[in-house]
């Protein structure tokens, strides 16, 4: 398991971003990384499994430098996808499934690539040129992904506690979600136990 996080907005600051990553340390004790540009920040806490080298560090930048990925999960068919991409001229630096996800999104486009992924995953991929952020989860929603949107501020993370340092987030208890949990033993999306 890894921890992913990101923030798009005007109020981004380094101290809050550092606190977000600190709150995800238990999800990824093997490393930490950040990527940022004007109004966009992506963060990652790494649990190294497939490629223990620095070639698997994240956020990962595509070979064209247009896509930035922060990823949590496991792709069961990454070896087959990697082989197909290599036959089509894609070059790989490391052995991680993260690099396969990124290369697939760059080569086939995000929607086609995601339709070909078999596994459990959640990730964010940012297109630098188009200034578009995609948040993606596996079809079963196995890997967690929470988000908050208030005005021009948008943030996401693998856990709710990672979002709590955001001063603009209403992190009071959502009474409707609490009722649903006690009544049905679940809270359906897009609600969560926190209001924001």
C-alpha positions as semicolon CSV with decimal commas, in nm:
position;residue;x (nm);y (nm);z (nm)
1;X;0,000;0,000;0,000
2;X;0,121;0,350;-0,079
3;X;-0,017;0,691;0,006
4;X;-0,113;0,944;-0,258
5;X;-0,219;1,306;-0,220
6;X;-0,259;1,622;-0,421
7;X;-0,385;1,977;-0,409
8;X;-0,492;2,219;-0,679
9;X;-0,561;2,575;-0,578
10;X;-0,440;2,916;-0,472
11;X;-0,374;2,841;-0,104
12;X;-0,107;2,571;-0,149
13;X;0,175;2,604;0,101
14;X;0,477;2,387;0,175
15;X;0,406;2,333;0,546
16;X;0,056;2,198;0,486
17;X;0,179;1,974;0,203
18;X;0,451;1,836;0,433
19;X;0,191;1,763;0,701
20;X;-0,031;1,583;0,449
21;X;0,259;1,354;0,355
22;X;0,353;1,301;0,720
23;X;0,001;1,175;0,790
24;X;0,049;0,914;0,513
25;X;0,387;0,786;0,638
26;X;0,243;0,457;0,766
27;X;0,113;0,380;0,416
28;X;0,455;0,426;0,258
29;X;0,757;0,405;0,488
30;X;1,009;0,344;0,205
31;X;1,013;0,689;0,054
32;X;0,846;1,019;-0,004
33;X;0,821;1,244;-0,307
34;X;0,658;1,564;-0,424
35;X;0,603;1,742;-0,753
36;X;0,464;2,092;-0,795
37;X;0,407;2,368;-1,042
38;X;0,200;2,685;-1,029
39;X;-0,121;2,594;-0,842
40;X;-0,067;2,216;-0,848
41;X;0,097;1,986;-0,591
42;X;0,121;1,606;-0,600
43;X;0,263;1,398;-0,319
44;X;0,347;1,034;-0,262
45;X;0,448;0,800;0,020
46;X;0,606;0,483;-0,117
47;X;0,588;0,123;-0,010
48;X;0,843;-0,034;-0,246
49;X;0,733;-0,379;-0,365
50;X;0,814;-0,451;-0,730
51;X;1,108;-0,222;-0,805
52;X;1,307;-0,129;-0,497
53;X;1,531;0,112;-0,690
54;X;1,482;0,485;-0,726
55;X;1,336;0,417;-1,073
56;X;1,006;0,347;-0,897
57;X;0,998;0,674;-0,703
58;X;0,692;0,895;-0,733
59;X;0,538;1,121;-0,835
60;X;0,664;0,986;-1,165
61;X;0,709;1,203;-1,474
62;X;0,641;1,057;-1,821
63;X;0,909;1,046;-2,088
64;X;0,741;1,336;-2,271
65;X;0,731;1,528;-1,940
66;X;0,359;1,594;-2,003
67;X;0,206;1,349;-1,753
68;X;0,276;1,329;-1,379
69;X;0,153;1,026;-1,185
70;X;0,105;0,947;-0,817
71;X;-0,016;0,590;-0,783
72;X;-0,125;0,336;-0,523
73;X;-0,202;-0,022;-0,613
74;X;-0,105;-0,335;-0,796
75;X;-0,156;-0,409;-1,164
76;X;-0,182;-0,784;-1,215
77;X;-0,127;-0,773;-1,592
78;X;0,156;-0,518;-1,593
79;X;0,408;-0,768;-1,735
80;X;0,189;-0,828;-2,042
81;X;0,114;-0,457;-2,086
82;X;0,484;-0,374;-2,051
83;X;0,576;-0,630;-2,318
84;X;0,315;-0,490;-2,556
85;X;0,431;-0,134;-2,498
86;X;0,794;-0,236;-2,553
87;X;0,700;-0,400;-2,885
88;X;0,551;-0,063;-2,981
89;X;0,875;0,119;-2,909
90;X;0,815;0,236;-2,551
91;X;1,135;0,243;-2,342
92;X;1,133;0,164;-1,969
93;X;1,386;0,278;-1,709
94;X;1,282;0,049;-1,423
95;X;1,070;-0,255;-1,337
96;X;0,772;-0,101;-1,155
97;X;0,408;-0,136;-1,246
98;X;0,387;0,239;-1,183
99;X;0,600;0,306;-1,489
100;X;0,376;0,073;-1,692
101;X;0,064;0,263;-1,583
102;X;0,225;0,595;-1,677
103;X;0,355;0,468;-2,013
104;X;0,018;0,312;-2,095
105;X;-0,162;0,639;-2,021
106;X;0,083;0,828;-2,240
107;X;0,076;0,577;-2,526
108;X;-0,294;0,480;-2,540
109;X;-0,455;0,774;-2,361
110;X;-0,589;0,762;-2,009
111;X;-0,931;0,613;-2,073
112;X;-0,803;0,332;-2,296
113;X;-0,514;0,259;-2,063
114;X;-0,740;0,239;-1,758
115;X;-0,978;0,003;-1,941
116;X;-0,683;-0,234;-1,994
117;X;-0,556;-0,232;-1,634
118;X;-0,637;-0,542;-1,429
119;X;-0,582;-0,496;-1,060
120;X;-0,658;-0,278;-0,762
121;X;-0,552;0,084;-0,783
122;X;-0,619;0,447;-0,727
123;X;-0,411;0,718;-0,885
124;X;-0,395;1,077;-0,994
125;X;-0,245;1,177;-1,325
126;X;-0,189;1,539;-1,418
127;X;-0,152;1,662;-1,776
128;X;0,086;1,957;-1,768
129;X;-0,007;2,101;-2,110
130;X;-0,383;2,069;-2,073
131;X;-0,382;2,149;-1,699
132;X;-0,618;1,859;-1,632
133;X;-0,611;1,626;-1,332
134;X;-0,759;1,278;-1,358
135;X;-0,848;1,079;-1,047
136;X;-0,887;0,708;-1,116
137;X;-0,996;0,406;-0,912
138;X;-1,025;0,041;-1,003
139;X;-1,379;-0,070;-1,096
140;X;-1,438;-0,229;-0,753
141;X;-1,306;0,072;-0,563
142;X;-1,068;-0,138;-0,356
143;X;-0,801;0,130;-0,308
144;X;-0,923;0,434;-0,115
145;X;-0,940;0,783;-0,261
146;X;-1,100;1,078;-0,082
147;X;-1,140;1,430;-0,218
148;X;-1,255;1,772;-0,105
149;X;-1,357;2,070;-0,317
150;X;-1,427;2,415;-0,176
151;X;-1,434;2,710;-0,413
152;X;-1,111;2,710;-0,613
153;X;-0,943;2,459;-0,379
154;X;-0,943;2,086;-0,461
155;X;-0,749;1,819;-0,274
156;X;-0,736;1,440;-0,259
157;X;-0,563;1,172;-0,055
158;X;-0,561;0,803;0,028
159;X;-0,697;0,877;0,375
160;X;-0,927;1,135;0,529
161;X;-0,677;1,216;0,806
162;X;-0,431;1,337;0,541
163;X;-0,682;1,604;0,433
164;X;-0,743;1,739;0,783
165;X;-0,449;1,988;0,778
166;X;-0,630;2,184;0,505
167;X;-0,758;2,498;0,676
168;X;-1,035;2,542;0,419
169;X;-1,177;2,192;0,477
170;X;-1,482;2,145;0,700
171;X;-1,368;1,840;0,895
172;X;-1,662;1,824;1,134
173;X;-1,863;1,504;1,155
174;X;-2,127;1,457;0,884
175;X;-2,436;1,355;1,086
176;X;-2,612;1,208;0,779
177;X;-2,312;0,989;0,700
178;X;-2,286;0,881;1,063
179;X;-2,656;0,787;1,064
180;X;-2,613;0,591;0,739
181;X;-2,317;0,405;0,883
182;X;-2,505;0,298;1,196
183;X;-2,821;0,216;1,001
184;X;-2,669;0,043;0,694
185;X;-2,309;-0,027;0,807
186;X;-2,177;0,177;0,514
187;X;-2,154;0,532;0,384
188;X;-2,215;0,567;0,011
189;X;-2,017;0,802;-0,209
190;X;-1,986;1,090;-0,251
191;X;-2,052;1,131;0,123
192;X;-1,793;1,061;0,391
193;X;-1,782;1,083;0,767
194;X;-1,641;1,437;0,734
195;X;-1,864;1,715;0,601
196;X;-1,610;1,860;0,360
